[in-house]
XYZ file of C-alpha atoms in Angstrom:
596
model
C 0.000 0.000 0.000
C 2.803 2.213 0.585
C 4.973 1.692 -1.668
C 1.953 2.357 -4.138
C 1.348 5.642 -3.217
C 4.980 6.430 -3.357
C 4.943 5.522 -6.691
C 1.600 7.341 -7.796
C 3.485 9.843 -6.103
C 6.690 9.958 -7.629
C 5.185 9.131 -10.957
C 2.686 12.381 -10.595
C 6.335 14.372 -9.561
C 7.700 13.068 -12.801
C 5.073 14.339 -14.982
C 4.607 17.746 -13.381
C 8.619 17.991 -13.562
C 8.292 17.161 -17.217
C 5.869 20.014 -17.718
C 7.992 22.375 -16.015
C 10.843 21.827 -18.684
C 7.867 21.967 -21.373
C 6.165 25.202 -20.217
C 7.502 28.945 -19.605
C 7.943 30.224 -16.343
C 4.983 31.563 -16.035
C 2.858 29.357 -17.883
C 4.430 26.796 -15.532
C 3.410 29.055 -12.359
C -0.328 29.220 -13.453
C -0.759 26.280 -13.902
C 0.649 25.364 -10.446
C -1.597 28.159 -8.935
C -4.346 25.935 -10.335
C -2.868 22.474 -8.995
C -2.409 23.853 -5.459
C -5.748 25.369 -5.692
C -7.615 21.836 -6.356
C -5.495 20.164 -3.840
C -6.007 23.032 -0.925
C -9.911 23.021 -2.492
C -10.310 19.221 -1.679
C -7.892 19.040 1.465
C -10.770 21.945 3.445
C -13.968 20.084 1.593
C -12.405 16.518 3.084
C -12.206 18.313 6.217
C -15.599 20.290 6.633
C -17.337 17.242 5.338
C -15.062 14.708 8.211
C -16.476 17.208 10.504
C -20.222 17.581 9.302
C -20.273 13.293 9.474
C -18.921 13.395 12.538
C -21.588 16.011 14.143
C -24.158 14.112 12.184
C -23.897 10.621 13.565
C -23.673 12.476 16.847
C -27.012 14.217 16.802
C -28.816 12.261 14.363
C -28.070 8.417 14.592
C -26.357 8.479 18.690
C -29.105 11.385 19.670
C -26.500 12.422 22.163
C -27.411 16.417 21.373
C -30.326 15.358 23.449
C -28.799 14.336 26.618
C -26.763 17.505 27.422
C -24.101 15.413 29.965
C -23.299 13.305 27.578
C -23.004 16.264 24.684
C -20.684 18.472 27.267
C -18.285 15.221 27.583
C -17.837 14.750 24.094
C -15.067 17.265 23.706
C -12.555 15.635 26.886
C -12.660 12.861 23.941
C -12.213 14.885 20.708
C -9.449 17.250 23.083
C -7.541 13.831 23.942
C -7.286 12.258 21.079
C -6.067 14.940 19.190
C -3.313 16.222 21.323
C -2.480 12.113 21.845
C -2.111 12.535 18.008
C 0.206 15.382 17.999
C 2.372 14.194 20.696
C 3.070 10.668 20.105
C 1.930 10.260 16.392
C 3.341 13.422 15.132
C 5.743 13.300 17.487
C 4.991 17.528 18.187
C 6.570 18.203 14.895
C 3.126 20.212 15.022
C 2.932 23.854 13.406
C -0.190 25.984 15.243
C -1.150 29.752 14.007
C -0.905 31.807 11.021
C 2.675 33.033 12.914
C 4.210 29.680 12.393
C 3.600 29.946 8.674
C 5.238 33.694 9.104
C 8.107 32.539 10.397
C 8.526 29.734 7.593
C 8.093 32.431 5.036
C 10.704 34.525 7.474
C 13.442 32.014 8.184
C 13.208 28.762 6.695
C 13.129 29.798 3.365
C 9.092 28.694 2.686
C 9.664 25.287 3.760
C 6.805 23.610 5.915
C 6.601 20.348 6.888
C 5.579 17.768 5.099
C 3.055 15.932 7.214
C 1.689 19.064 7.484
C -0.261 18.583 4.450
C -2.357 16.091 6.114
C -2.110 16.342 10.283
C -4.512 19.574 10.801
C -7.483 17.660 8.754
C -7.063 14.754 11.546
C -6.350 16.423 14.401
C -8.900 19.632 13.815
C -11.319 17.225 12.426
C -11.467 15.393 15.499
C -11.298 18.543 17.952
C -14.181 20.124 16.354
C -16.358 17.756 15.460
C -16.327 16.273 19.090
C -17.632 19.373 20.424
C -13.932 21.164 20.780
C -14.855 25.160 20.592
C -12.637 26.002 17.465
C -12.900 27.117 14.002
C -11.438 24.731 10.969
C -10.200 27.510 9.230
C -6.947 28.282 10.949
C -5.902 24.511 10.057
C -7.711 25.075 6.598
C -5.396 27.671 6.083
C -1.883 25.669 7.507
C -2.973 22.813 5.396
C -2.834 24.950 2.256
C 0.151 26.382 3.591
C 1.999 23.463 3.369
C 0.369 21.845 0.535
C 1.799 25.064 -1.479
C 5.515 25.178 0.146
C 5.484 20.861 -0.386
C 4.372 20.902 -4.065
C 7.035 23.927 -4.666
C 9.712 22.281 -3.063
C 8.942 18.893 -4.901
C 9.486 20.532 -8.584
C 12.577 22.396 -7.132
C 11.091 25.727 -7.104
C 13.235 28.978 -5.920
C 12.265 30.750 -2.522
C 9.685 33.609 -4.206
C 8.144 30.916 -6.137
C 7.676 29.044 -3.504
C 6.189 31.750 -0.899
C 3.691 32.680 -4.069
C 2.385 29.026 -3.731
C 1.935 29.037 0.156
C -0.249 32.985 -0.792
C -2.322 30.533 -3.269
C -2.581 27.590 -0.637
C -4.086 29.975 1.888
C -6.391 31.668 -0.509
C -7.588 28.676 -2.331
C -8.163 27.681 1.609
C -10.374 30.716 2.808
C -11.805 30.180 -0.401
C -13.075 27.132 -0.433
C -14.235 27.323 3.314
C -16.315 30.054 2.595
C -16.842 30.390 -0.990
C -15.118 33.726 -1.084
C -12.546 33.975 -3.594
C -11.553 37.581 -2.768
C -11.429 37.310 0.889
C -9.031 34.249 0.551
C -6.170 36.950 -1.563
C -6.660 39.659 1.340
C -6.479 37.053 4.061
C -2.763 35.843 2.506
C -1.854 39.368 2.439
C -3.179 40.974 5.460
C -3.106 38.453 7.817
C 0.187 36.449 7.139
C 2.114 39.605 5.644
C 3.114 37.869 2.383
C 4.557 40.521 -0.186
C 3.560 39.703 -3.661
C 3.699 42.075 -6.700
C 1.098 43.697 -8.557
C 1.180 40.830 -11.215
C 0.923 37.681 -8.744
C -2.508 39.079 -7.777
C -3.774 36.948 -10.858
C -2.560 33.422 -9.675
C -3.877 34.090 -6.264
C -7.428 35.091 -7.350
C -6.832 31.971 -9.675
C -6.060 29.428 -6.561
C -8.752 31.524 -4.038
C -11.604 31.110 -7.306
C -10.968 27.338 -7.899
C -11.325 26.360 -4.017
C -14.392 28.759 -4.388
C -15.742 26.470 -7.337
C -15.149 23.391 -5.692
C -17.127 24.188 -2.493
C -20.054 25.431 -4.368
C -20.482 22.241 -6.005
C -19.664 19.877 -3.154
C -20.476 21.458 -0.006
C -23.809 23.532 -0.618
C -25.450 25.581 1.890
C -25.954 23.217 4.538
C -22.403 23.130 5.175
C -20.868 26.679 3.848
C -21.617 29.452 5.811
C -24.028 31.761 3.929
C -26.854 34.220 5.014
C -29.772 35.145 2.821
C -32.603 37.512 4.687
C -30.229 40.587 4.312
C -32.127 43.857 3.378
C -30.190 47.234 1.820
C -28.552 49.472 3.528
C -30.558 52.446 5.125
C -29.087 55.064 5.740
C -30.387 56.146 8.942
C -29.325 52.956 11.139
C -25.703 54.247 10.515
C -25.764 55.562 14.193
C -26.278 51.745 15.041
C -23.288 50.730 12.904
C -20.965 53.145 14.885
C -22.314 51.284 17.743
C -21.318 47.748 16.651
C -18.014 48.794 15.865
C -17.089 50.539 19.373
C -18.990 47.054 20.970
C -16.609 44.597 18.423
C -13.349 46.299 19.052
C -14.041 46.282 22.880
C -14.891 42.816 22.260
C -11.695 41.849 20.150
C -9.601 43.383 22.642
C -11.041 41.606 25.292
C -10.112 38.115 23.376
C -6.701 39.854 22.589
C -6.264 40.108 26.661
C -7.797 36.693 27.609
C -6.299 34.915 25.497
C -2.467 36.341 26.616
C -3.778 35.389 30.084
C -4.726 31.813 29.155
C -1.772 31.456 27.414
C 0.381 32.390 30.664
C -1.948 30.417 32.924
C -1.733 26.706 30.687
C 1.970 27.302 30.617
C 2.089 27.203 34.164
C 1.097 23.416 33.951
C 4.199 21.411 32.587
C 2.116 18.474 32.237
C 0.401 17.836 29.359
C -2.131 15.738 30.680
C -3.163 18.208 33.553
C -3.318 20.640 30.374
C -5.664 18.113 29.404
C -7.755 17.476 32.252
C -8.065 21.303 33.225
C -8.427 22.595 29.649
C -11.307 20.186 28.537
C -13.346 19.611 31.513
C -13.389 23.298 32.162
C -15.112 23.666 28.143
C -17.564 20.601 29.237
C -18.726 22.788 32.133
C -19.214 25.565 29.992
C -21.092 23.850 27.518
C -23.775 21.649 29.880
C -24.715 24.812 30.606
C -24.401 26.950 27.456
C -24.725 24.218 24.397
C -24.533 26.821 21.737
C -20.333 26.797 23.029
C -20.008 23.486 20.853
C -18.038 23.737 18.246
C -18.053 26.055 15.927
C -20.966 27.314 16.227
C -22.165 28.587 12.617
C -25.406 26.194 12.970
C -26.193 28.487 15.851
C -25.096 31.892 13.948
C -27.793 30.809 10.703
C -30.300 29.688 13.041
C -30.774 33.036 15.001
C -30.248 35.034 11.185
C -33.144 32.743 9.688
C -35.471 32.643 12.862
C -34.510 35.101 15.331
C -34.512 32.656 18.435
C -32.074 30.726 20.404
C -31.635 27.024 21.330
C -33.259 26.979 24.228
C -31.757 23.315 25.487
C -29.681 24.999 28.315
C -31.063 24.390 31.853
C -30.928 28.522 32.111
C -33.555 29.347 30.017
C -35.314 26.360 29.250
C -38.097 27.509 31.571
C -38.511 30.850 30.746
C -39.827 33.296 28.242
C -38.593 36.552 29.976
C -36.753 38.431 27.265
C -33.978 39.690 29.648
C -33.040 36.953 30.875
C -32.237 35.440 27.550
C -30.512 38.560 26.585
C -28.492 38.280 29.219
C -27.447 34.672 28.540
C -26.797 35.500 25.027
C -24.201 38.091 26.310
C -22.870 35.239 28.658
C -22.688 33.019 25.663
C -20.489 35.660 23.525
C -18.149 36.321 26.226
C -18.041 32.649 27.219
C -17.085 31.694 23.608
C -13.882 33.637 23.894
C -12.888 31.260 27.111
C -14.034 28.299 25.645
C -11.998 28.551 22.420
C -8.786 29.217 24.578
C -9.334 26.067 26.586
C -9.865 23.923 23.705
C -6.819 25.669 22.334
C -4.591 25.261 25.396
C -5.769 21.590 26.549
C -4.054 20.656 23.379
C -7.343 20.365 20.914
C -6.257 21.726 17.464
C -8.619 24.840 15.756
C -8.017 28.520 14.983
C -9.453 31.834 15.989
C -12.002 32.539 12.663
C -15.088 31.054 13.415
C -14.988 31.960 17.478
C -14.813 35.270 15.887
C -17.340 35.031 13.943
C -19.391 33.719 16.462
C -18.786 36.192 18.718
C -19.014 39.159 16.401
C -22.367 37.513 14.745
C -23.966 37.016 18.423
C -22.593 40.669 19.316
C -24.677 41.568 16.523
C -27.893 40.108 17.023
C -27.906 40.774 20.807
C -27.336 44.601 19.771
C -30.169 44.036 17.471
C -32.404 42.404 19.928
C -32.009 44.864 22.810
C -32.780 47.636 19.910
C -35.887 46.132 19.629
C -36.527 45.355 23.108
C -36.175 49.647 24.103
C -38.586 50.289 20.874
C -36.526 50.491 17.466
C -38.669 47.847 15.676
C -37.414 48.122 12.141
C -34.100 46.376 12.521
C -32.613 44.407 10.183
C -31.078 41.813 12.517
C -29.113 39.892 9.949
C -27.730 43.014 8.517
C -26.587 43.730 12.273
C -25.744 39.761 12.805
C -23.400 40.080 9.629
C -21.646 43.576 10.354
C -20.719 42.076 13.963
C -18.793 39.253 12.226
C -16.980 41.667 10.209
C -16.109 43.961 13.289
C -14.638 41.172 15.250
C -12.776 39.569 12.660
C -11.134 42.626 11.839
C -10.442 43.688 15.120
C -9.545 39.816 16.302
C -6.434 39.563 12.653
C -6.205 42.938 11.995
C -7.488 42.251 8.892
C -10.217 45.029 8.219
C -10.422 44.074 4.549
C -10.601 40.922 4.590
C -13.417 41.326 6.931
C -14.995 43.437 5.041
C -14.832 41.196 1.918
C -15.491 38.150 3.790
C -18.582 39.159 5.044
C -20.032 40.683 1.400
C -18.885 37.061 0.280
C -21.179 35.029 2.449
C -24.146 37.431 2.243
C -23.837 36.765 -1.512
C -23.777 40.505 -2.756
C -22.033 43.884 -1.449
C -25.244 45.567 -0.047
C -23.962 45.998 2.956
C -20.334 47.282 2.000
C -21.173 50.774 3.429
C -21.804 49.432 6.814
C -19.132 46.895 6.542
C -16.744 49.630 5.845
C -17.482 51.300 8.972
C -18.003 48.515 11.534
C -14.377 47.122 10.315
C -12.323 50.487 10.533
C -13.960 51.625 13.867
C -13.217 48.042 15.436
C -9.981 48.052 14.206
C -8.908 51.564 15.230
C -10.187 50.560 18.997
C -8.082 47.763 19.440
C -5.015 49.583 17.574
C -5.246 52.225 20.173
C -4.017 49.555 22.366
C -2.448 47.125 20.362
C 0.089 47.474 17.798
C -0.593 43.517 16.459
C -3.181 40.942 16.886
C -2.742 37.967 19.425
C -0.541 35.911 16.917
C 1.575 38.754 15.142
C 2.181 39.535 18.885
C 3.497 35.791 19.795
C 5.949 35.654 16.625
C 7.505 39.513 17.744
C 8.506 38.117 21.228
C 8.973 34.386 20.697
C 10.646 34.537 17.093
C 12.060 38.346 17.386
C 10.138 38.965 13.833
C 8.828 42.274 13.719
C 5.986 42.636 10.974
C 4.909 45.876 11.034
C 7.916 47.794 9.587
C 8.948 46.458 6.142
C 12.995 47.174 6.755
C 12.966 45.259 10.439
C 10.473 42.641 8.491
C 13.296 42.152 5.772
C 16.174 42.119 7.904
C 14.785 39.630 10.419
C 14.671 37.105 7.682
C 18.594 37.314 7.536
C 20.470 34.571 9.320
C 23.971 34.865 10.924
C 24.765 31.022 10.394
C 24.381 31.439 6.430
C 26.604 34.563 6.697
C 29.449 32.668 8.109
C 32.603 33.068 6.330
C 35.412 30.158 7.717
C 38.228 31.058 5.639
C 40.233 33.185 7.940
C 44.037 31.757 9.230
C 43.487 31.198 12.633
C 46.652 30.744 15.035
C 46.856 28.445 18.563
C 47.801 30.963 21.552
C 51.064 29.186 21.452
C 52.603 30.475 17.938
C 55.639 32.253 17.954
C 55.908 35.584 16.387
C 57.527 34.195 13.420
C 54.694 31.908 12.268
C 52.479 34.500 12.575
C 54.509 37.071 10.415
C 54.281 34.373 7.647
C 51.028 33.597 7.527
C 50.107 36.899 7.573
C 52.141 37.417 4.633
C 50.419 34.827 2.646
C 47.043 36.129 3.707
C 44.905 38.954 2.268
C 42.590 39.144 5.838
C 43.148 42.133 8.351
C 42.010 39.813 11.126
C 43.041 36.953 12.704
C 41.656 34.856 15.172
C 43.398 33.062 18.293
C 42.236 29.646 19.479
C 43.423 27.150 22.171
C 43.811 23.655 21.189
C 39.946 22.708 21.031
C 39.267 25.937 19.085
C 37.969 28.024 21.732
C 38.241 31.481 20.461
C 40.993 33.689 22.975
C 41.238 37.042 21.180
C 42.044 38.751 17.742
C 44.851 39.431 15.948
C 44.161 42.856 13.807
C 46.803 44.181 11.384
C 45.510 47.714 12.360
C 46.711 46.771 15.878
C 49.432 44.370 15.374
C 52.615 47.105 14.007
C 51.573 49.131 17.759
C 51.816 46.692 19.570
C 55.598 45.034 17.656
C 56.571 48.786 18.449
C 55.683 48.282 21.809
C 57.700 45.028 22.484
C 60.866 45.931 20.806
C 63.187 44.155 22.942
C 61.097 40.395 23.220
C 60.101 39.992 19.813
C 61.541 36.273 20.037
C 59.343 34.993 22.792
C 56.031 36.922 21.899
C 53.596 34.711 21.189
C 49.804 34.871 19.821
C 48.330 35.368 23.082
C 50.462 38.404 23.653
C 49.661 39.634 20.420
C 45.780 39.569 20.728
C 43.322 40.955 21.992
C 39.897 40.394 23.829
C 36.822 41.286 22.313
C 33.186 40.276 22.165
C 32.167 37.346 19.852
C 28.577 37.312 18.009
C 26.796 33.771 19.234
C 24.596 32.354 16.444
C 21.508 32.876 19.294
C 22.563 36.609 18.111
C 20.160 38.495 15.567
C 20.802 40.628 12.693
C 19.602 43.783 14.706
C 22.379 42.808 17.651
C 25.153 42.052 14.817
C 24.371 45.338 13.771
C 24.324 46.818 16.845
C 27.587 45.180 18.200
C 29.362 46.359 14.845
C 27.973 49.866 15.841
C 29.909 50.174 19.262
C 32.661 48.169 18.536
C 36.402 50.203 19.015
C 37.730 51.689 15.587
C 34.360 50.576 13.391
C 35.453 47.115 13.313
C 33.810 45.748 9.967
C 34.498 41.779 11.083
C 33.714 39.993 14.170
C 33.998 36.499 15.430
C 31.185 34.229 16.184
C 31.488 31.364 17.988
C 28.965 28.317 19.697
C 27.370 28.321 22.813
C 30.444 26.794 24.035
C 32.917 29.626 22.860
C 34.145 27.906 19.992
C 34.926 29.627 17.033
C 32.468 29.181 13.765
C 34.228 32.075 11.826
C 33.582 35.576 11.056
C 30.793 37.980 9.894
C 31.186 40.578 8.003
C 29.282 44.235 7.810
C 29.128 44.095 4.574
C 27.902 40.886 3.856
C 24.951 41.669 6.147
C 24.322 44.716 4.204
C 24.755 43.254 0.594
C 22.485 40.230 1.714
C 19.779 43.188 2.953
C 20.241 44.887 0.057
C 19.404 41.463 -2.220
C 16.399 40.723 -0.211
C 14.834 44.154 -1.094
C 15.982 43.915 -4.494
C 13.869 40.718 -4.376
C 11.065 41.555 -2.295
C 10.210 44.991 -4.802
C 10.397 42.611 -7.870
């Protein structure tokens, strides 16, 4: 069985090798666009249908939706299987968040893993359709990620090729998830910071519109995301759009906050099963008593857009009809959502951010709409306010105001309500900026990774790595040569520095011909004893846990402008040299590449 695949495999590399020899360039890159389109396209339809079967035999065939005990416990399963997946299956080799596919882009030259391709359909398949409070985009969008940056690297495929096909993974992704072509290219760009040039717009919107295709005709409306009682624009309820906008950006900085706290407070616990234990039971709480919390929770989103009520299954308001108190477990609900996604997150389930922001920007919506109506406003569109929620959240959740814009035009099948979309997302997203210079994952990637996204110059020179910079062809000498070997091979040498090592190359000091005549002046009357070690001097090596920015810096206050310094291992052994000028031409290449 294995070895068959391998072959269909190879035999499939073959033939897409042969057309690359066949086609031009660029013919070559369209059609590649298209190829990782189809394969993103059916990767996110095999995993929203996994999920839908799943969630089917569980309310239809077990009727477990109807026993609420046994509906909350569902998740400890999904949760535990999934991270038992990851950590002994996968063996952790396990990328989560759109920052880990930044910092492939960044520093490993576009280059994902490969089981990648296939590990976020299992494991988010599995956390969400067990109940586990996550979206299946996020892993929808690493999938593509890595089906792009696997199929580049396959038919040998340079760097910006490469990054091109990971911007046409993640759009044919969004795409297909939500049938919105358009929204999939802003997503690549705004969200994971992926430069591409005026002209690669036209493979993207290639790869975003076949994934698009392909969901329409397998998936359908029962499984896509789509609303249809949305009326035009008035007008006069703009004073209630200004509204939703302050409300969402409170809201998305509230998840910005509580999920920097959960983060801190799960990696408190070093075990992973008391992760586990806390993490999942904590969600199956949440859920006996607010059922809407399970899983995604789009079912719940078109229900309350199609018939303006709630599920009322929860023991809370299962016995009443007062309208306040089910407003006010509707608010619980939308703040609860932003808790319960972070424990099935944390506990080690496997889901993204995008549909608990949708959720919560969609219920933010309606319950704005609802208490509207409940002070005397009765003509309120309450899908128009369901869908402009959605778009204030997500935009204030990614920092991606377009792509919430476009998103949310996309699934109400026709820009009505781009006015009002326009001003939900740029009020939202100017709240949470006022307090936040990136979103939760942009934030995670600056202090884990040191990658700094919002200025283009730090951006570029952060993907620069001292290790490839290395240059080992300097003469070094031991501290014991005499002053006589070092003359010569100084003569044979074109270098102005030299380094001085012990026996098991531990770096000593540095020999600089700028130095070295001051101090042979100085010893006038030894000459025929000095060795290396009294010929050199100390200075600070780079370590390759060094940056470009403290390279930079250490070349900065270093005596005389040195323009080479040593770096060395964690154990003071000496790798070689870096030079200022290599870091600068290598910048200077980067740019040239990144503006073409």
């Amino acid at each position: 069985m294995k070895n068959g695949i391998k072959y269909i495999l190879g035999s499939l590399r073959m033939s897409v090798l042969f057309l690359k020899r066949r086609l031009t360039h660029q013919q070559f890159m369209l059609f590649s666009c298209v190829a990782v389109g189809l394969l993103v396209g059916l990767a996110a339809i095999i995993l929203k249908l996994f999920v839908f079967r799943i969630e089917k035999y569980v309310f239809e065939y077990w009727k477990i939706g109807n026993i609420l005990w046994y509906q909350s416990l569902l998740p400890v399963v999904g949760i535990g299987i999934s991270a038992l997946l990851v950590y002994r299956v996968f063996k952790n080799n396990f990328l989560k968040g759109n920052d880990k596919i930044v910092y492939s882009i960044a520093k490993q030259s576009s280059n994902l893993p490969l089981s990648q391709t296939y590990s976020h359909v299992l494991t988010s398949g599995i956390t969400v359709g067990l109940g586990g409070s996550l979206g299946l985009e996020s892993p929808i969008v690493a999938t593509g990620a890595a089906i792009g940056s696997n199929y580049g690297r396959s038919v040998l495929l340079s760097y910006k090729d490469k990054t091109l096909l990971i911007a046409c993974g993640v759009a044919s992704g969004i795409g297909t998830a939500f049938s919105a072509p358009v929204a999939g290219v802003l997503f690549a760009l705004e969200v994971l910071f992926i430069e591409i040039s005026t002209a690669s717009f036209i493979p993207l919107l290639i790869s975003a519109a076949t994934g698009a295709i392909m969901s329409n005709i397998i998936l359908g409306d029962e499984i896509l995301l789509s609303f249809t009682d949305i009326k035009s624009f008035d007008y006069n309820n703009v004073i209630f759009y200004v509204g939703i906008g302050l409300f969402s950006g409170l809201l998305a900085l509230l998840h910005l906050k509580s999920f920097q706290w959960m983060q801190n407070l799960f990696e408190g616990f070093h075990s992973r099963k008391r992760k586990w234990l806390i993490g999942s039971l904590a969600l199956s709480v949440l859920i006996f008593f607010f059922p809407q919390l399970y899983g995604e929770g789009y079912l719940t989103l078109k229900a309350i857009a199609e018939t303006g009520n709630i599920d009322g299954r929860s023991i809370l308001i299962r016995f009443t009809d007062n309208q306040w108190i089910i407003l006010f477990y509707l608010i619980a609900v939308m703040i609860l959502k932003i808790f319960a996604s972070g424990f099935t997150l944390f506990a080690g389930g496997n889901g993204g951010s995008f549909a608990p922001a949708l959720f919560i920007g969609g219920m933010l919506g309606f319950i704005f709409g609802r208490f509207c109506q409940m002070i005397g406003f009765h003509d309120i569109p309450m899908a128009n306010f369901l869908v402009a929620g959605m778009a204030g959240m997500l935009s204030g959740v990614f920092f991606a105001p377009l792509t919430a814009i476009f998103l949310s035009a996309e699934v109400t099948n026709g820009y009505s309500l781009f006015i009002p979309l326009m001003i939900v997302s740029a009020i939202s997203f100017f709240v949470v900026k006022s307090f936040e210079s990136l979103s939760y994952e942009m934030k995670r990637l600056s202090k884990d990774k040191h990658i700094d996204v919002t200025d283009r110059d730090a951006y570029l020179m952060s993907r620069l790595e001292l290790r490839l910079l290395i240059q080992d062809d300097y003469p070094r000498f031991l501290t014991t040569d005499k002053l006589d070997t070092i003359i010569k091979k100084i003569a044979e040498s074109d270098k102005d520095v030299y380094a001085v090592v012990d026996d098991n190359g531990v770096l000593k000091g540095l020999i600089r011909l700028k130095n070295f005549k001051y101090i042979l002046l100085e010893r006038t009357g030894d000459r025929e004893k000095l060795t290396a070690e009294d010929l050199m001097q100390k200075e600070k090596a780079l370590t390759l846990k060094d940056d470009i920015d403290s390279a930079l810096h250490m070349f900065e206050i270093s005596e005389n402008t040195n323009s080479v310094l040593p770096i060395t291992d964690s154990k003071n052994v000496l790798l070689g040299f870096i030079r200022k000028s290599s870091i600068l031409d290598k910048y200077r290449r980067e740019l040239l590449e990144s503006s073409n």
